[in-house]
Coordinates of C-alpha atoms and ligand atoms in Angstrom, one line a residue:
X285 CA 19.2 -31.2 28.5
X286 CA 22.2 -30.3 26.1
X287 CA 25.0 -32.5 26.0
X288 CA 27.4 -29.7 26.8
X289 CA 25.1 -29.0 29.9
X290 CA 25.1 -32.7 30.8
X291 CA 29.2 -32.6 30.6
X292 CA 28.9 -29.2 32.6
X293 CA 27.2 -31.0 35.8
X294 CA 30.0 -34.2 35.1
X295 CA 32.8 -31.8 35.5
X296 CA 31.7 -30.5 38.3
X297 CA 30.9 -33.7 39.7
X298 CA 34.3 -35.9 38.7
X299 CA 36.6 -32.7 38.5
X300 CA 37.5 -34.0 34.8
X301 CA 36.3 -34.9 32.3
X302 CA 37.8 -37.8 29.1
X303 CA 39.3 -36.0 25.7
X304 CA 36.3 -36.8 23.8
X305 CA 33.9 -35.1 26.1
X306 CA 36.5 -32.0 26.6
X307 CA 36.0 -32.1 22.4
X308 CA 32.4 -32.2 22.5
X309 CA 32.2 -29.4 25.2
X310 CA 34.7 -27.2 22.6
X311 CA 33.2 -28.1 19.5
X312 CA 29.4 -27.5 20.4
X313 CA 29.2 -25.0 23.7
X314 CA 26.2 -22.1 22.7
X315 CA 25.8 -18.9 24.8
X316 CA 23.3 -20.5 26.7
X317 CA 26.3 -23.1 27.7
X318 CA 28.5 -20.4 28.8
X319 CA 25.4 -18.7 31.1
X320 CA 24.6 -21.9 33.2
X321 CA 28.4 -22.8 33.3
X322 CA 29.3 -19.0 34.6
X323 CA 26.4 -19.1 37.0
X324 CA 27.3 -22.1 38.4
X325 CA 31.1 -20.9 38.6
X326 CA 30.2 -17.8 40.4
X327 CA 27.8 -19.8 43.3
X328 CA 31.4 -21.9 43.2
X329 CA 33.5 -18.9 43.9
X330 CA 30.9 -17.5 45.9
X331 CA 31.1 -20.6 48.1
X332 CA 34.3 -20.4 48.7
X333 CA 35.7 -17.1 48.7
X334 CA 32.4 -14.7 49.1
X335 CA 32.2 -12.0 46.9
X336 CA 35.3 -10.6 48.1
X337 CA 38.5 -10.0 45.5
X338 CA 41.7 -10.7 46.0
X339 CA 44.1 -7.7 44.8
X340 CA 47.7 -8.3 43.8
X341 CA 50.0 -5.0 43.1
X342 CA 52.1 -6.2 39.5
X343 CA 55.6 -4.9 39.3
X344 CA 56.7 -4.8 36.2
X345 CA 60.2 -4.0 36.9
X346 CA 62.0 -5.0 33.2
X347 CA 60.4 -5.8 29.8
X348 CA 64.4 -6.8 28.6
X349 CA 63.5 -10.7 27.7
X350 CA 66.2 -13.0 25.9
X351 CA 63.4 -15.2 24.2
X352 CA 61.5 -14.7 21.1
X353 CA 57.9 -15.9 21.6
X354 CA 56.3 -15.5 18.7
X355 CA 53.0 -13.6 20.5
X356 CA 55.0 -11.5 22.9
X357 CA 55.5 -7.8 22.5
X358 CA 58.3 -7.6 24.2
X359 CA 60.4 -10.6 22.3
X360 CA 64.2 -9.7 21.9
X361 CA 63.9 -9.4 18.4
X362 CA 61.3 -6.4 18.6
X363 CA 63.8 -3.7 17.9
X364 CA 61.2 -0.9 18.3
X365 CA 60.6 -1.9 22.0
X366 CA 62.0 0.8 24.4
X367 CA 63.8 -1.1 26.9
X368 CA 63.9 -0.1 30.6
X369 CA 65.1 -1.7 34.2
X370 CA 63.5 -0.8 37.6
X371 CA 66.3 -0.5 40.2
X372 CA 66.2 -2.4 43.3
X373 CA 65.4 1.0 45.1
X374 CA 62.4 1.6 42.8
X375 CA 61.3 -2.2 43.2
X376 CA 61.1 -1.3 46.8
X377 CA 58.8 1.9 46.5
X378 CA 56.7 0.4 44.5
X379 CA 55.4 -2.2 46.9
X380 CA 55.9 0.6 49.8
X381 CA 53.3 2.6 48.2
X382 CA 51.3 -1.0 47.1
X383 CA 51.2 -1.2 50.7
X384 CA 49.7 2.0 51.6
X385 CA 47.3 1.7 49.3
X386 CA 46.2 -1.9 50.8
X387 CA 48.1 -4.3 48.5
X388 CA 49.2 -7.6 50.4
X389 CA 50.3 -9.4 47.6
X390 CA 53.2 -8.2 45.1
X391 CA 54.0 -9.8 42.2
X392 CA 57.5 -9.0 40.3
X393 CA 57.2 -9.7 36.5
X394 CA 59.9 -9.2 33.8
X395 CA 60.9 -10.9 30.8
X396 CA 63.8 -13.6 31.2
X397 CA 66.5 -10.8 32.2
X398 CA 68.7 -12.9 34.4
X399 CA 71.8 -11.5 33.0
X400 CA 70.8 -8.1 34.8
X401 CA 68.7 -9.8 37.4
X402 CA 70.4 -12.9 38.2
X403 CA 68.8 -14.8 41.2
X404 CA 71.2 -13.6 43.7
X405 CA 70.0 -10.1 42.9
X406 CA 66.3 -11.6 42.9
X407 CA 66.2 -13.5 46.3
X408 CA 67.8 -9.9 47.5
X409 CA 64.8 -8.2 46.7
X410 CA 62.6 -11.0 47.8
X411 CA 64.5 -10.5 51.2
X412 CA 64.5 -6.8 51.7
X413 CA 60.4 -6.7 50.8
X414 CA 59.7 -9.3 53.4
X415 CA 61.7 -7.4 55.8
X416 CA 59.9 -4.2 55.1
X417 CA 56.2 -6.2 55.3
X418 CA 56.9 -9.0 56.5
X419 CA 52.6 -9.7 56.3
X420 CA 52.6 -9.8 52.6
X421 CA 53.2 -12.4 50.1
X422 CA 55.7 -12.3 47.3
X423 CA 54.9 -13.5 44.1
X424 CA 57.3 -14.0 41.3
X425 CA 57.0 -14.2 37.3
X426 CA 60.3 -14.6 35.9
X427 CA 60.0 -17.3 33.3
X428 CA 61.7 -20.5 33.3
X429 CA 65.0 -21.2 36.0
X430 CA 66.7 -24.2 36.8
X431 CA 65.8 -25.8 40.4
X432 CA 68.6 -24.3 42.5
X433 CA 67.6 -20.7 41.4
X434 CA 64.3 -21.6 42.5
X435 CA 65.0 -23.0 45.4
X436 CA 67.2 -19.7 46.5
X437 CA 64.3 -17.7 46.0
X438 CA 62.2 -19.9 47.9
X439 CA 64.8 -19.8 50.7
X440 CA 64.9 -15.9 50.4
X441 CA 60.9 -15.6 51.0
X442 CA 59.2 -16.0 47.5
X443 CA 55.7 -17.3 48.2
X444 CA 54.1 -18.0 44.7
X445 CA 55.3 -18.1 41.1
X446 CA 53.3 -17.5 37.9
X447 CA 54.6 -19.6 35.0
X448 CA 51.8 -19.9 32.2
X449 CA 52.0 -23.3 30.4
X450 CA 50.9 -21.5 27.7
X451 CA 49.6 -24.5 25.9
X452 CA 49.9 -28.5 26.6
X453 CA 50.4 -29.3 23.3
X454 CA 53.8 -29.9 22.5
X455 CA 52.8 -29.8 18.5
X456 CA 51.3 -26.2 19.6
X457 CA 53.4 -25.0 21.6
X458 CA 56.5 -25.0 18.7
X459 CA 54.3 -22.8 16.4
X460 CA 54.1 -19.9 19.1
X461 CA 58.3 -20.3 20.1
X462 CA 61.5 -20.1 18.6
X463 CA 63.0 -23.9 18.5
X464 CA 65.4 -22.4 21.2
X465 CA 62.8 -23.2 23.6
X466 CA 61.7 -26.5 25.1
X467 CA 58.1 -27.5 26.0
X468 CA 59.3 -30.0 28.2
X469 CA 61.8 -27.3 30.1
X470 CA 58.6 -25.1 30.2
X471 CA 56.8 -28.2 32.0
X472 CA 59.5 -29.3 34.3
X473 CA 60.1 -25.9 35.7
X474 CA 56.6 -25.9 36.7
X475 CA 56.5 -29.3 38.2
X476 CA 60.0 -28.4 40.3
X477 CA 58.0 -25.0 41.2
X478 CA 55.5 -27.3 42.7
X479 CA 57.8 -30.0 44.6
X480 CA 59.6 -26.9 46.1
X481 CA 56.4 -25.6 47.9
X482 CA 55.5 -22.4 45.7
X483 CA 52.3 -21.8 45.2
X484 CA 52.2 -22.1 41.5
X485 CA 50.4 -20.9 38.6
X486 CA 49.8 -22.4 35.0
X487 CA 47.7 -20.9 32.2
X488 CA 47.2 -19.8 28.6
X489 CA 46.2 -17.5 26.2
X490 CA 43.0 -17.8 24.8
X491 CA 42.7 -18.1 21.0
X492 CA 46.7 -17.8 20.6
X493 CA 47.5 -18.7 16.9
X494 CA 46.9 -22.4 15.7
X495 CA 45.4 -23.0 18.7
X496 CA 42.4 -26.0 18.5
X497 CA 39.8 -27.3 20.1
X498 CA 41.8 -30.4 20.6
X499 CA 44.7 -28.2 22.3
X500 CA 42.2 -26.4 24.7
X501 CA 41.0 -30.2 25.8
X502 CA 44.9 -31.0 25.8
X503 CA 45.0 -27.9 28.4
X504 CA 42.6 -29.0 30.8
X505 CA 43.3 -32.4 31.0
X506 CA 46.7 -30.8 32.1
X507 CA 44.6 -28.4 35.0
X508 CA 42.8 -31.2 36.0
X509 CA 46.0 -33.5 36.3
X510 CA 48.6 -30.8 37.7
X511 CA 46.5 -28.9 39.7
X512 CA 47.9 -25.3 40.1
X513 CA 47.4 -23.4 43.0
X514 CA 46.9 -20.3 40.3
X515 CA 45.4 -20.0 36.9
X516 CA 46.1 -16.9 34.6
X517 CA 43.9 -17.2 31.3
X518 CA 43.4 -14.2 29.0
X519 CA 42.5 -14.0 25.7
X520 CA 45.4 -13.3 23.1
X521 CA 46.1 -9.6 21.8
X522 CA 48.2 -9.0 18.5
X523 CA 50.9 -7.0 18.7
X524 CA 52.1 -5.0 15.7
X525 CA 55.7 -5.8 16.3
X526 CA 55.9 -9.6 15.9
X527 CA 54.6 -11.9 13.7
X528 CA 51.7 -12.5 14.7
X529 CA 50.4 -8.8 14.2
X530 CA 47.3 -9.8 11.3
X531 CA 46.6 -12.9 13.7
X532 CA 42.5 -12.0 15.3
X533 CA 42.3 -12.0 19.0
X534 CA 41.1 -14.6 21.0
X535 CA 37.2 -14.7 21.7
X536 CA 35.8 -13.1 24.8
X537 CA 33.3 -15.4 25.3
X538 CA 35.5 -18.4 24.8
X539 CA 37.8 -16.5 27.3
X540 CA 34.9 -16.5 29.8
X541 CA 34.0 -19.7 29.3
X542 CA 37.1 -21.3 30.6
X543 CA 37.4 -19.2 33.6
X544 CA 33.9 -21.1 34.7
X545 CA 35.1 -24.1 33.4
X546 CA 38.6 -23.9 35.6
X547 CA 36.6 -22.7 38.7
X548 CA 34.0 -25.5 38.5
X549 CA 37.3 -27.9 37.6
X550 CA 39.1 -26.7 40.8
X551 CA 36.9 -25.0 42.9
X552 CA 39.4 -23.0 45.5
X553 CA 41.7 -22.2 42.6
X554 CA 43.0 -18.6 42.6
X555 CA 41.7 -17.3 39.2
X556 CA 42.6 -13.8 38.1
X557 CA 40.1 -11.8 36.0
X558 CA 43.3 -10.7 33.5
X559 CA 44.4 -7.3 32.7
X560 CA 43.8 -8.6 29.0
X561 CA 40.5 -9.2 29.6
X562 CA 39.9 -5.7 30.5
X563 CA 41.4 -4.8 27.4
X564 CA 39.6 -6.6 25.1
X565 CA 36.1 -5.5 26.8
X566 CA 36.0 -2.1 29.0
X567 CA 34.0 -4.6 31.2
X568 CA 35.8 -7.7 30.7
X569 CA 37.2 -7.8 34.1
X570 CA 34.1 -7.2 35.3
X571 CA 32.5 -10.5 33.5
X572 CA 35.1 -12.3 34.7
X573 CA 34.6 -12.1 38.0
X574 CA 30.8 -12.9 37.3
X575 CA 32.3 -16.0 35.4
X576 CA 34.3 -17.5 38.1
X577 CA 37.1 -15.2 38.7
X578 CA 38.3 -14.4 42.2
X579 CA 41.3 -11.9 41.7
X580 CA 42.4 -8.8 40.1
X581 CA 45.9 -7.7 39.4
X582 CA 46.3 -3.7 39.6
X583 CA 49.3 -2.5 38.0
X584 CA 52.2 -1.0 40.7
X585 CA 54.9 0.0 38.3
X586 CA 56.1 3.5 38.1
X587 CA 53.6 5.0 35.7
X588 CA 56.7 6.4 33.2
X589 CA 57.1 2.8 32.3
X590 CA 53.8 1.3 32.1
X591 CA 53.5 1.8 28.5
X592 CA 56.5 0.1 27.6
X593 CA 55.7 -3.0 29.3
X594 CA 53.7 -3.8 26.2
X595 CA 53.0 -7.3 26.0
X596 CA 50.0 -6.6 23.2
X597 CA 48.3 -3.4 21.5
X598 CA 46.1 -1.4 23.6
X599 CA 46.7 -2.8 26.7
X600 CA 44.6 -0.7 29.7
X601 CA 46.0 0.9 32.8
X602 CA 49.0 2.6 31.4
X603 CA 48.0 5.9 31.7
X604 CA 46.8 5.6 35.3
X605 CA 48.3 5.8 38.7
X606 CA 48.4 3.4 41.7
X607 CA 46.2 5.2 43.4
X608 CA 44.1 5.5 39.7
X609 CA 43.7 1.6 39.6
X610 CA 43.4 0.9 43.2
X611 CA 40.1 3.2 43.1
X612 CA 39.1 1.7 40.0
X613 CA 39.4 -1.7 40.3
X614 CA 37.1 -1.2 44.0
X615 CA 34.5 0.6 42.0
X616 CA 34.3 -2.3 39.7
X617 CA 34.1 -4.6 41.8
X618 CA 31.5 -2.6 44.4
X619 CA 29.1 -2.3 41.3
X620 CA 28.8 -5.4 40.7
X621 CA 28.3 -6.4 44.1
X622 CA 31.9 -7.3 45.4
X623 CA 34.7 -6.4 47.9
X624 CA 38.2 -5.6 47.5
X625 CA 39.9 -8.0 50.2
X626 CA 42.8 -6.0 51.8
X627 CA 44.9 -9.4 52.4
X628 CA 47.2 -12.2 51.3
X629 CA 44.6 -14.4 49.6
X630 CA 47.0 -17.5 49.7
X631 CA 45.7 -21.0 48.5
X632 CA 43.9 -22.7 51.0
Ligands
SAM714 N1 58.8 -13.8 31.3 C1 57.8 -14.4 32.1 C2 57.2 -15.7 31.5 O1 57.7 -16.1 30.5 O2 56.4 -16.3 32.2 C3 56.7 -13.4 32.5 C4 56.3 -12.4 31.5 S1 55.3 -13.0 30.1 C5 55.3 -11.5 29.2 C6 53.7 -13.1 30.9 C7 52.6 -13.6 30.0 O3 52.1 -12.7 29.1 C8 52.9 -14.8 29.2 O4 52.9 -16.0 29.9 C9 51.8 -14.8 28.1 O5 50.8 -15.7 28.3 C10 51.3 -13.3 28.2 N2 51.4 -12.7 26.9 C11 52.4 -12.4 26.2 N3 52.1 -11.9 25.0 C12 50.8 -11.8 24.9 C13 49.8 -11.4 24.0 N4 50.2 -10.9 22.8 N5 48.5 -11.5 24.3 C14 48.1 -11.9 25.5 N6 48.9 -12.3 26.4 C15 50.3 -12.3 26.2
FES715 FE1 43.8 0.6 36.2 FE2 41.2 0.7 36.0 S1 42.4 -0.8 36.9 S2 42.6 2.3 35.5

């Protein structure tokens, strides 16, 4: 048997596996590595979950962000981004009509917009859409805050909070942000996320400029060691306003790859098949899920900002309505055998 195959069965054996063989695994996995690794995944997911989906609704209630990541479409310095803010009213009827349409999980996203949304205004809304269901989960994807901030929203309700690591290596990470942010703030925030009870989520992009084998190995000896509730991987998308426009997008199959690798690595971890991946292959999502993935995250903002919540070019679903993705996303999932689960899906 193939060494990567050999490393395949360890990992899911051990849970981990050293550097060196995370390098091997990177530098020589075929396509025939990435089948018996997916189908392995999926009897893992299967075991555990069924071949039902979770569903999360996605708010995506501002795209004003104070940082400058080098990858992200909506970076401050992208002058040609049209800026918009949700109101607290329109929050609201988003997840009212998330609800009707089955969602049990809503997950606010922005950029780091605190001056508008400071967390007083946050744990307000966290407050108010408990009261109106109180059976659904709030998840929140604000970038990084300091511990009390956190803390207040976990007081107010929050139940989860997705904060990718983006990558583990400190060297990496500096190429893909301005110096005014910290890889170790990055890290703490999601260790304090932890210790205050969220269920929390880590991840990367795949194929994200300078990124190297040794920086994927780097990343899951960080999954393996910090152990997120949550894993949001998708491959990175150019964008044609920031500097990384000419950079190629991250592989598909590389993409895949790690979602079987994280689901045989942590077997009841919640693992998204990514709106990204649906952009980079009209049936990404679809692989995903036959990879190891175990939820989907439909899109719930007000279709008259979709489009400006551009994080990289092309992105799918903006066009669509609630209702649009809702029915979509089912069909998916019914033709390739699985459910939509109308619930919270929490870590368990
Ligand atoms: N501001 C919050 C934060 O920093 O976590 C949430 C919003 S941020 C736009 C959400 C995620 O989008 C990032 O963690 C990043 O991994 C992803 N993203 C940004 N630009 C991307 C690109 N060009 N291609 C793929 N994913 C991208
Ligand atoms: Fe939105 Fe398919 S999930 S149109």
């Amino acid at each position: 048997m193939a060494a990567v195959r050999e490393l395949i069965d360890k990992l899911n054996t051990d849970k981990t596996l050293s550097k060196e063989e995370w390098l091997t695994v990177f530098g020589g996995w075929t396509d025939e590595d990435r089948a018996y690794a997916a189908e392995l995944a999926r009897k893992i997911s299967q075991s555990v979950f069924g071949k039902k989906i979770y569903i999360r609704g996605i708010v995506e209630f501002s795209n004003v962000c104070k940082n400058d990541c080098l990858y992200c479409g909506i970076r401050c310095s992208n002058k040609n981004a049209q800026r918009y803010r949700l109101t607290d009213e329109e929050i609201l009827l988003c997840c009212d009509e998330g609800y009707d349409y089955g969602f049990r999980t809503f997950v606010l996203q922005s950029g780091e917009d605190y001056k508008a949304y400071p967390p007083e205004r946050m744990a307000d809304i966290v407050r108010r859409i408990k009261k109106a269901h109180p059976d659904c989960a709030v998840t929140l994807s604000l970038g990084e805050l300091e511990r009390d901030a956190l803390l207040l929203l976990k007081e107010a309700g929050a139940d989860r909070y997705l904060l990718r690591h983006e990558t583990a290596n400190k060297e990496h990470y500096g190429k893909l942000h301005p110096e005014s942010m910290s890889f170790e703030h990055r890290m703490n925030c999601l260790k304090t996320l932890k210790e205050l009870g969220y269920q929390t989520g880590a991840g990367i992009m795949v194929g994200s400029p300078y990124q190297t084998n040794e920086c994927l190995a780097d990343d899951m000896l960080f999954l393996a060691d910090f152990k997120p509730h949550m894993i949001g991987i998708g491959p990175f998308l150019p964008h044609k306003d920031t500097p990384f426009r000419d950079e190629p997008a991250g592989s598909y199959e590389l993409t895949l790859f790690l979602l079987s690798l994280c689901r045989i690595m942590l077997p009841r971890v919640l693992l998204p098949a990514t709106t990204a991946l649906g952009t980079i292959r009209p049936d990404g999502r679809e692989q995903g899920v036959l990879s190891g993935a175990n939820v989907i995250m439909p899109n719930l903002s007000p279709t008259a900002v979709r489009k400006k919540y551009m994080l990289y070019d092309g992105k799918i679903c903006t066009e669509d309505s609630t209702d649009a993705c809702k029915s979509c996303v089912q069909a998916r999932m019914k033709r390739i055998g699985y459910e939509v689960e109308i619930s919270r899906g929490d870590y368990k």
